[in-house]
Amino acid sequence: MNPTTDNLAVTIGNECLAGKARRLSRVITGIYDRALMPFGIKINQASILVFLSIAGEASPGDIGKRLQMEKSTVSRNVDRMRKSGWIEIVERGGRAGQLLRITPAGQQLLVDSHPYWQQAQEKAQALLGAEGADSLRLLAERIR
């Protein structure tokens, strides 16, 4: 054991904002994923549905940029969501680039899952407390 390395590890473990943010993200994501499990959807996919519902149509690149998702994450989720019938490719008459939109089945999924999402929202709010939830909203706005 190296005292210098051990001290650094303790300092980093106690103070690293990235580590704390990732841990919080996993906990919060788990709350929503468990709530949405009966619908076969995860919160990442629900976020894509919400975005497409608001935007109307968007490219996978637009989705990734707006939701801060890696290209591979968007691609994997879009593929699963298309297979489930929740989103579809928009025909563009031979123009380059893929556009996606939510299907009626995807819209119905949002409606059906909303009470479960609301329960997850309340659990996350209780975990964070009002001040923590407000702080999280402010931070999210700042990076938008």
CSV table of N, CA and C in Angstrom, one decimal:
chain,number,residue,atom,x,y,z
A,1,MET,N,0.8,-1.2,0.0
A,1,MET,CA,0.0,0.0,0.0
A,1,MET,C,0.9,1.2,0.0
A,2,ASN,N,0.4,2.2,-0.7
A,2,ASN,CA,1.2,3.4,-0.9
A,2,ASN,C,0.3,4.6,-0.2
A,3,PRO,N,0.9,5.2,0.9
A,3,PRO,CA,0.1,6.2,1.6
A,3,PRO,C,-0.3,7.4,0.7
A,4,THR,N,0.5,7.7,-0.3
A,4,THR,CA,0.2,8.8,-1.1
A,4,THR,C,-1.0,8.5,-2.0
A,5,THR,N,-0.9,7.3,-2.6
A,5,THR,CA,-2.0,6.8,-3.5
A,5,THR,C,-3.3,6.6,-2.7
A,6,ASP,N,-3.2,6.1,-1.5
A,6,ASP,CA,-4.3,5.8,-0.6
A,6,ASP,C,-5.0,7.2,-0.3
A,7,ASN,N,-4.2,8.2,0.1
A,7,ASN,CA,-4.7,9.5,0.4
A,7,ASN,C,-5.4,10.1,-0.8
A,8,LEU,N,-4.8,10.0,-2.0
A,8,LEU,CA,-5.4,10.5,-3.2
A,8,LEU,C,-6.7,9.9,-3.5
A,9,ALA,N,-6.7,8.5,-3.4
A,9,ALA,CA,-7.9,7.8,-3.7
A,9,ALA,C,-9.1,8.2,-2.7
A,10,VAL,N,-8.8,8.4,-1.5
A,10,VAL,CA,-9.8,8.8,-0.5
A,10,VAL,C,-10.3,10.2,-0.9
A,11,THR,N,-9.4,11.1,-1.2
A,11,THR,CA,-9.7,12.5,-1.6
A,11,THR,C,-10.6,12.5,-2.8
A,12,ILE,N,-10.2,11.8,-3.8
A,12,ILE,CA,-11.0,11.7,-5.1
A,12,ILE,C,-12.3,11.0,-4.8
A,13,GLY,N,-12.3,9.9,-4.1
A,13,GLY,CA,-13.6,9.3,-3.8
A,13,GLY,C,-14.5,10.1,-3.0
A,14,ASN,N,-14.0,11.0,-2.1
A,14,ASN,CA,-14.9,11.8,-1.3
A,14,ASN,C,-15.4,13.1,-2.1
A,15,GLU,N,-14.5,13.6,-3.0
A,15,GLU,CA,-14.8,14.9,-3.6
A,15,GLU,C,-15.1,14.9,-5.1
A,16,CYS,N,-14.9,13.9,-5.8
A,16,CYS,CA,-15.1,13.9,-7.2
A,16,CYS,C,-16.6,14.1,-7.6
A,17,LEU,N,-16.8,15.3,-8.3
A,17,LEU,CA,-18.2,15.6,-8.7
A,17,LEU,C,-18.7,14.7,-9.7
A,18,ALA,N,-17.8,14.2,-10.7
A,18,ALA,CA,-18.3,13.3,-11.7
A,18,ALA,C,-18.8,12.0,-11.1
A,19,GLY,N,-18.0,11.5,-10.1
A,19,GLY,CA,-18.4,10.2,-9.4
A,19,GLY,C,-19.8,10.4,-8.7
A,20,LYS,N,-19.9,11.5,-8.1
A,20,LYS,CA,-21.2,11.8,-7.3
A,20,LYS,C,-22.4,11.9,-8.3
A,21,ALA,N,-22.1,12.6,-9.4
A,21,ALA,CA,-23.2,12.8,-10.4
A,21,ALA,C,-23.6,11.5,-11.0
A,22,ARG,N,-22.6,10.7,-11.4
A,22,ARG,CA,-22.9,9.4,-12.0
A,22,ARG,C,-23.7,8.5,-11.0
A,23,ARG,N,-23.3,8.5,-9.8
A,23,ARG,CA,-23.9,7.7,-8.8
A,23,ARG,C,-25.4,8.1,-8.6
A,24,LEU,N,-25.6,9.4,-8.5
A,24,LEU,CA,-26.9,10.0,-8.4
A,24,LEU,C,-27.8,9.6,-9.6
A,25,SER,N,-27.1,9.7,-10.8
A,25,SER,CA,-27.8,9.4,-12.1
A,25,SER,C,-28.3,7.9,-12.0
A,26,ARG,N,-27.4,7.0,-11.6
A,26,ARG,CA,-27.8,5.6,-11.6
A,26,ARG,C,-29.0,5.4,-10.6
A,27,VAL,N,-29.0,6.0,-9.5
A,27,VAL,CA,-30.0,5.9,-8.5
A,27,VAL,C,-31.3,6.4,-9.0
A,28,ILE,N,-31.3,7.6,-9.6
A,28,ILE,CA,-32.5,8.2,-10.1
A,28,ILE,C,-33.1,7.4,-11.3
A,29,THR,N,-32.2,7.1,-12.2
A,29,THR,CA,-32.5,6.3,-13.4
A,29,THR,C,-33.2,5.0,-13.0
A,30,GLY,N,-32.7,4.3,-11.9
A,30,GLY,CA,-33.2,3.1,-11.4
A,30,GLY,C,-34.6,3.3,-11.0
A,31,ILE,N,-34.9,4.4,-10.3
A,31,ILE,CA,-36.3,4.6,-9.8
A,31,ILE,C,-37.3,4.7,-11.0
A,32,TYR,N,-36.9,5.4,-12.0
A,32,TYR,CA,-37.8,5.5,-13.2
A,32,TYR,C,-37.9,4.2,-14.0
A,33,ASP,N,-36.7,3.6,-14.2
A,33,ASP,CA,-36.7,2.3,-14.9
A,33,ASP,C,-37.6,1.2,-14.3
A,34,ARG,N,-37.5,1.1,-12.9
A,34,ARG,CA,-38.3,0.2,-12.2
A,34,ARG,C,-39.8,0.5,-12.4
A,35,ALA,N,-40.2,1.8,-12.3
A,35,ALA,CA,-41.5,2.2,-12.4
A,35,ALA,C,-42.1,1.9,-13.8
A,36,LEU,N,-41.3,2.1,-14.9
A,36,LEU,CA,-41.7,1.9,-16.2
A,36,LEU,C,-41.6,0.5,-16.7
A,37,MET,N,-41.0,-0.4,-15.9
A,37,MET,CA,-40.8,-1.8,-16.3
A,37,MET,C,-42.0,-2.5,-16.9
A,38,PRO,N,-43.2,-2.3,-16.2
A,38,PRO,CA,-44.4,-3.0,-16.8
A,38,PRO,C,-44.7,-2.7,-18.2
A,39,PHE,N,-44.2,-1.6,-18.7
A,39,PHE,CA,-44.5,-1.1,-20.1
A,39,PHE,C,-43.3,-1.5,-21.1
A,40,GLY,N,-42.3,-2.1,-20.5
A,40,GLY,CA,-41.2,-2.5,-21.4
A,40,GLY,C,-40.3,-1.4,-21.9
A,41,ILE,N,-40.3,-0.3,-21.2
A,41,ILE,CA,-39.6,0.9,-21.6
A,41,ILE,C,-38.7,1.4,-20.5
A,42,LYS,N,-37.6,2.0,-20.9
A,42,LYS,CA,-36.7,2.6,-19.9
A,42,LYS,C,-36.8,4.1,-20.0
A,43,ILE,N,-36.3,4.8,-19.0
A,43,ILE,CA,-36.4,6.2,-19.0
A,43,ILE,C,-35.7,6.9,-20.1
A,44,ASN,N,-34.6,6.3,-20.6
A,44,ASN,CA,-33.9,6.9,-21.8
A,44,ASN,C,-34.8,6.9,-23.0
A,45,GLN,N,-35.5,5.7,-23.2
A,45,GLN,CA,-36.4,5.6,-24.3
A,45,GLN,C,-37.7,6.5,-24.1
A,46,ALA,N,-38.1,6.6,-22.9
A,46,ALA,CA,-39.3,7.6,-22.6
A,46,ALA,C,-38.9,9.0,-22.9
A,47,SER,N,-37.6,9.3,-22.6
A,47,SER,CA,-37.1,10.7,-22.9
A,47,SER,C,-37.1,11.0,-24.4
A,48,ILE,N,-36.8,9.9,-25.2
A,48,ILE,CA,-36.8,10.1,-26.7
A,48,ILE,C,-38.2,10.2,-27.1
A,49,LEU,N,-39.1,9.5,-26.6
A,49,LEU,CA,-40.5,9.6,-27.0
A,49,LEU,C,-41.1,11.0,-26.7
A,50,VAL,N,-40.7,11.5,-25.5
A,50,VAL,CA,-41.2,12.9,-25.1
A,50,VAL,C,-40.6,13.9,-26.1
A,51,PHE,N,-39.3,13.8,-26.4
A,51,PHE,CA,-38.7,14.7,-27.3
A,51,PHE,C,-39.3,14.7,-28.7
A,52,LEU,N,-39.6,13.5,-29.2
A,52,LEU,CA,-40.2,13.4,-30.5
A,52,LEU,C,-41.6,13.9,-30.5
A,53,SER,N,-42.3,13.6,-29.4
A,53,SER,CA,-43.7,14.1,-29.3
A,53,SER,C,-43.7,15.6,-29.3
A,54,ILE,N,-42.8,16.3,-28.7
A,54,ILE,CA,-42.7,17.8,-28.7
A,54,ILE,C,-42.1,18.3,-30.1
A,55,ALA,N,-41.1,17.6,-30.6
A,55,ALA,CA,-40.4,18.1,-31.8
A,55,ALA,C,-41.2,17.8,-33.1
A,56,GLY,N,-41.9,16.7,-33.0
A,56,GLY,CA,-42.6,16.3,-34.2
A,56,GLY,C,-41.8,15.3,-35.0
A,57,GLU,N,-40.7,15.8,-35.5
A,57,GLU,CA,-39.7,14.9,-36.3
A,57,GLU,C,-38.3,15.4,-35.9
A,58,ALA,N,-37.4,14.4,-35.8
A,58,ALA,CA,-36.0,14.7,-35.5
A,58,ALA,C,-35.1,13.6,-36.0
A,59,SER,N,-33.9,14.0,-36.3
A,59,SER,CA,-32.9,13.1,-36.7
A,59,SER,C,-32.3,12.4,-35.4
A,60,PRO,N,-31.6,11.3,-35.6
A,60,PRO,CA,-31.0,10.7,-34.4
A,60,PRO,C,-29.9,11.6,-33.8
A,61,GLY,N,-29.2,12.4,-34.7
A,61,GLY,CA,-28.3,13.4,-34.2
A,61,GLY,C,-28.9,14.5,-33.4
A,62,ASP,N,-30.1,14.9,-33.8
A,62,ASP,CA,-30.8,15.9,-33.0
A,62,ASP,C,-31.2,15.4,-31.7
A,63,ILE,N,-31.6,14.1,-31.6
A,63,ILE,CA,-32.0,13.5,-30.4
A,63,ILE,C,-30.8,13.5,-29.4
A,64,GLY,N,-29.7,13.0,-30.0
A,64,GLY,CA,-28.5,12.9,-29.1
A,64,GLY,C,-28.0,14.2,-28.6
A,65,LYS,N,-28.0,15.2,-29.5
A,65,LYS,CA,-27.6,16.5,-29.1
A,65,LYS,C,-28.5,17.1,-28.0
A,66,ARG,N,-29.8,17.0,-28.2
A,66,ARG,CA,-30.7,17.6,-27.2
A,66,ARG,C,-30.8,16.9,-25.9
A,67,LEU,N,-30.7,15.6,-26.0
A,67,LEU,CA,-30.8,14.8,-24.7
A,67,LEU,C,-29.4,14.4,-24.1
A,68,GLN,N,-28.3,14.9,-24.8
A,68,GLN,CA,-27.0,14.6,-24.3
A,68,GLN,C,-26.7,13.1,-24.2
A,69,MET,N,-27.1,12.4,-25.3
A,69,MET,CA,-26.9,11.0,-25.4
A,69,MET,C,-25.8,10.7,-26.4
A,70,GLU,N,-25.0,9.7,-26.1
A,70,GLU,CA,-24.0,9.2,-27.1
A,70,GLU,C,-24.7,8.6,-28.3
A,71,LYS,N,-24.0,8.7,-29.5
A,71,LYS,CA,-24.6,8.2,-30.7
A,71,LYS,C,-25.0,6.8,-30.6
A,72,SER,N,-24.1,5.9,-30.0
A,72,SER,CA,-24.4,4.5,-29.9
A,72,SER,C,-25.7,4.3,-29.0
A,73,THR,N,-25.8,5.1,-28.0
A,73,THR,CA,-27.0,5.0,-27.1
A,73,THR,C,-28.3,5.3,-27.8
A,74,VAL,N,-28.2,6.4,-28.6
A,74,VAL,CA,-29.4,6.8,-29.4
A,74,VAL,C,-29.7,5.7,-30.4
A,75,SER,N,-28.7,5.2,-31.1
A,75,SER,CA,-28.9,4.2,-32.1
A,75,SER,C,-29.5,2.9,-31.6
A,76,ARG,N,-29.0,2.5,-30.4
A,76,ARG,CA,-29.5,1.2,-29.8
A,76,ARG,C,-31.0,1.4,-29.4
A,77,ASN,N,-31.3,2.6,-28.7
A,77,ASN,CA,-32.6,2.8,-28.3
A,77,ASN,C,-33.6,3.0,-29.4
A,78,VAL,N,-33.2,3.7,-30.5
A,78,VAL,CA,-34.0,4.0,-31.6
A,78,VAL,C,-34.4,2.6,-32.3
A,79,ASP,N,-33.4,1.7,-32.4
A,79,ASP,CA,-33.6,0.4,-33.0
A,79,ASP,C,-34.7,-0.4,-32.2
A,80,ARG,N,-34.5,-0.4,-30.9
A,80,ARG,CA,-35.5,-1.1,-30.0
A,80,ARG,C,-36.9,-0.5,-30.1
A,81,MET,N,-36.9,0.8,-30.1
A,81,MET,CA,-38.2,1.5,-30.1
A,81,MET,C,-38.9,1.3,-31.5
A,82,ARG,N,-38.2,1.3,-32.6
A,82,ARG,CA,-38.8,1.0,-33.9
A,82,ARG,C,-39.3,-0.4,-33.9
A,83,LYS,N,-38.6,-1.4,-33.4
A,83,LYS,CA,-39.1,-2.7,-33.3
A,83,LYS,C,-40.3,-2.9,-32.5
A,84,SER,N,-40.4,-2.1,-31.5
A,84,SER,CA,-41.6,-2.1,-30.6
A,84,SER,C,-42.8,-1.3,-31.2
A,85,GLY,N,-42.5,-0.6,-32.2
A,85,GLY,CA,-43.6,0.2,-32.9
A,85,GLY,C,-43.9,1.5,-32.3
A,86,TRP,N,-43.0,2.0,-31.5
A,86,TRP,CA,-43.2,3.3,-30.8
A,86,TRP,C,-42.7,4.5,-31.6
A,87,ILE,N,-41.8,4.3,-32.5
A,87,ILE,CA,-41.3,5.4,-33.4
A,87,ILE,C,-41.2,4.8,-34.8
A,88,GLU,N,-41.1,5.7,-35.8
A,88,GLU,CA,-41.0,5.3,-37.2
A,88,GLU,C,-40.1,6.2,-37.9
A,89,ILE,N,-39.6,5.7,-39.0
A,89,ILE,CA,-38.8,6.6,-39.9
A,89,ILE,C,-39.7,7.4,-40.8
A,90,VAL,N,-39.4,8.6,-41.0
A,90,VAL,CA,-40.2,9.5,-41.9
A,90,VAL,C,-39.7,9.4,-43.3
A,91,GLU,N,-40.6,9.1,-44.2
A,91,GLU,CA,-40.2,9.1,-45.6
A,91,GLU,C,-39.8,10.5,-46.1
A,92,ARG,N,-38.7,10.6,-46.7
A,92,ARG,CA,-38.2,12.0,-47.1
A,92,ARG,C,-38.0,12.1,-48.6
A,93,GLY,N,-38.6,11.2,-49.4
A,93,GLY,CA,-38.5,11.4,-50.8
A,93,GLY,C,-37.1,11.3,-51.4
A,94,GLY,N,-36.3,10.5,-50.9
A,94,GLY,CA,-34.9,10.3,-51.4
A,94,GLY,C,-33.9,11.3,-50.8
A,95,ARG,N,-34.3,12.2,-49.9
A,95,ARG,CA,-33.3,13.1,-49.3
A,95,ARG,C,-32.5,12.4,-48.3
A,96,ALA,N,-31.3,12.8,-48.2
A,96,ALA,CA,-30.3,12.2,-47.3
A,96,ALA,C,-30.7,12.4,-45.8
A,97,GLY,N,-30.3,11.5,-44.9
A,97,GLY,CA,-30.5,11.7,-43.5
A,97,GLY,C,-31.9,11.1,-43.1
A,98,GLN,N,-31.9,10.5,-41.9
A,98,GLN,CA,-33.0,9.9,-41.4
A,98,GLN,C,-33.8,10.8,-40.4
A,99,LEU,N,-35.0,10.9,-40.5
A,99,LEU,CA,-35.9,11.6,-39.6
A,99,LEU,C,-36.8,10.6,-38.9
A,100,LEU,N,-37.1,10.8,-37.6
A,100,LEU,CA,-37.9,9.9,-36.9
A,100,LEU,C,-39.1,10.7,-36.3
A,101,ARG,N,-40.2,9.9,-36.0
A,101,ARG,CA,-41.3,10.5,-35.4
A,101,ARG,C,-42.0,9.5,-34.5
A,102,ILE,N,-42.7,9.9,-33.5
A,102,ILE,CA,-43.5,9.0,-32.6
A,102,ILE,C,-44.7,8.5,-33.4
A,103,THR,N,-45.0,7.3,-33.1
A,103,THR,CA,-46.2,6.6,-33.7
A,103,THR,C,-47.4,6.8,-32.7
A,104,PRO,N,-48.6,6.5,-33.2
A,104,PRO,CA,-49.7,6.5,-32.3
A,104,PRO,C,-49.5,5.5,-31.1
A,105,ALA,N,-48.9,4.4,-31.4
A,105,ALA,CA,-48.6,3.4,-30.3
A,105,ALA,C,-47.6,4.1,-29.3
A,106,GLY,N,-46.7,4.8,-29.7
A,106,GLY,CA,-45.7,5.5,-28.9
A,106,GLY,C,-46.5,6.6,-28.0
A,107,GLN,N,-47.4,7.3,-28.7
A,107,GLN,CA,-48.2,8.3,-28.0
A,107,GLN,C,-49.0,7.6,-26.9
A,108,GLN,N,-49.6,6.5,-27.2
A,108,GLN,CA,-50.5,5.8,-26.3
A,108,GLN,C,-49.6,5.3,-25.1
A,109,LEU,N,-48.4,4.9,-25.4
A,109,LEU,CA,-47.5,4.4,-24.3
A,109,LEU,C,-47.2,5.6,-23.4
A,110,LEU,N,-47.0,6.8,-23.9
A,110,LEU,CA,-46.8,7.9,-23.0
A,110,LEU,C,-48.0,8.1,-22.1
A,111,VAL,N,-49.2,8.0,-22.6
A,111,VAL,CA,-50.4,8.2,-21.9
A,111,VAL,C,-50.5,7.1,-20.8
A,112,ASP,N,-50.4,5.9,-21.2
A,112,ASP,CA,-50.5,4.7,-20.3
A,112,ASP,C,-49.5,4.7,-19.2
A,113,SER,N,-48.3,5.1,-19.5
A,113,SER,CA,-47.2,5.0,-18.5
A,113,SER,C,-47.1,6.2,-17.6
A,114,HIS,N,-47.9,7.3,-18.0
A,114,HIS,CA,-47.8,8.5,-17.2
A,114,HIS,C,-48.0,8.4,-15.7
A,115,PRO,N,-49.0,7.6,-15.3
A,115,PRO,CA,-49.2,7.5,-13.8
A,115,PRO,C,-48.0,6.8,-13.1
A,116,TYR,N,-47.3,5.9,-13.8
A,116,TYR,CA,-46.2,5.2,-13.3
A,116,TYR,C,-45.0,6.2,-13.3
A,117,TRP,N,-44.8,7.0,-14.3
A,117,TRP,CA,-43.8,8.0,-14.4
A,117,TRP,C,-44.0,9.0,-13.2
A,118,GLN,N,-45.3,9.4,-13.0
A,118,GLN,CA,-45.6,10.3,-11.9
A,118,GLN,C,-45.2,9.7,-10.5
A,119,GLN,N,-45.4,8.5,-10.3
A,119,GLN,CA,-45.0,7.8,-9.1
A,119,GLN,C,-43.5,7.9,-8.9
A,120,ALA,N,-42.8,7.6,-10.0
A,120,ALA,CA,-41.3,7.7,-10.0
A,120,ALA,C,-40.8,9.1,-9.7
A,121,GLN,N,-41.5,10.1,-10.3
A,121,GLN,CA,-41.2,11.5,-10.1
A,121,GLN,C,-41.3,11.8,-8.6
A,122,GLU,N,-42.4,11.3,-8.0
A,122,GLU,CA,-42.6,11.6,-6.5
A,122,GLU,C,-41.5,10.9,-5.7
A,123,LYS,N,-41.1,9.7,-6.0
A,123,LYS,CA,-40.1,9.0,-5.3
A,123,LYS,C,-38.7,9.7,-5.4
A,124,ALA,N,-38.4,10.2,-6.7
A,124,ALA,CA,-37.2,10.9,-6.9
A,124,ALA,C,-37.2,12.2,-6.1
A,125,GLN,N,-38.3,12.9,-6.1
A,125,GLN,CA,-38.5,14.2,-5.4
A,125,GLN,C,-38.3,13.9,-3.9
A,126,ALA,N,-38.9,12.8,-3.4
A,126,ALA,CA,-38.7,12.5,-1.9
A,126,ALA,C,-37.3,12.2,-1.6
A,127,LEU,N,-36.6,11.5,-2.5
A,127,LEU,CA,-35.2,11.2,-2.3
A,127,LEU,C,-34.3,12.5,-2.2
A,128,LEU,N,-34.5,13.3,-3.2
A,128,LEU,CA,-33.7,14.6,-3.3
A,128,LEU,C,-34.1,15.7,-2.4
A,129,GLY,N,-35.4,15.6,-2.0
A,129,GLY,CA,-35.9,16.8,-1.2
A,129,GLY,C,-36.3,17.9,-2.2
A,130,ALA,N,-37.1,18.8,-1.7
A,130,ALA,CA,-37.5,19.9,-2.6
A,130,ALA,C,-36.3,20.8,-3.0
A,131,GLU,N,-35.4,21.1,-2.1
A,131,GLU,CA,-34.3,21.9,-2.4
A,131,GLU,C,-33.4,21.2,-3.4
A,132,GLY,N,-33.1,19.9,-3.2
A,132,GLY,CA,-32.3,19.1,-4.1
A,132,GLY,C,-32.9,19.0,-5.5
A,133,ALA,N,-34.2,18.8,-5.6
A,133,ALA,CA,-34.9,18.7,-6.9
A,133,ALA,C,-34.8,20.0,-7.6
A,134,ASP,N,-35.1,21.1,-6.9
A,134,ASP,CA,-35.0,22.5,-7.5
A,134,ASP,C,-33.6,22.8,-8.0
A,135,SER,N,-32.6,22.4,-7.2
A,135,SER,CA,-31.2,22.6,-7.6
A,135,SER,C,-30.9,21.8,-8.9
A,136,LEU,N,-31.4,20.5,-9.0
A,136,LEU,CA,-31.1,19.7,-10.1
A,136,LEU,C,-31.8,20.3,-11.4
A,137,ARG,N,-33.0,20.9,-11.2
A,137,ARG,CA,-33.6,21.5,-12.4
A,137,ARG,C,-32.8,22.7,-12.8
A,138,LEU,N,-32.3,23.5,-11.9
A,138,LEU,CA,-31.5,24.7,-12.3
A,138,LEU,C,-30.2,24.3,-13.0
A,139,LEU,N,-29.6,23.2,-12.5
A,139,LEU,CA,-28.3,22.8,-13.1
A,139,LEU,C,-28.6,22.2,-14.5
A,140,ALA,N,-29.7,21.5,-14.7
A,140,ALA,CA,-30.1,21.0,-16.0
A,140,ALA,C,-30.4,22.1,-17.0
A,141,GLU,N,-31.0,23.2,-16.5
A,141,GLU,CA,-31.2,24.4,-17.4
A,141,GLU,C,-29.9,25.0,-17.8
A,142,ARG,N,-29.0,25.1,-16.9
A,142,ARG,CA,-27.7,25.7,-17.1
A,142,ARG,C,-26.9,25.0,-18.3
A,143,ILE,N,-27.0,23.7,-18.4
A,143,ILE,CA,-26.3,23.0,-19.4
A,143,ILE,C,-27.1,22.8,-20.7
A,144,ARG,N,-28.3,23.3,-20.7
A,144,ARG,CA,-29.2,23.2,-21.9
A,144,ARG,C,-28.6,24.0,-22.9
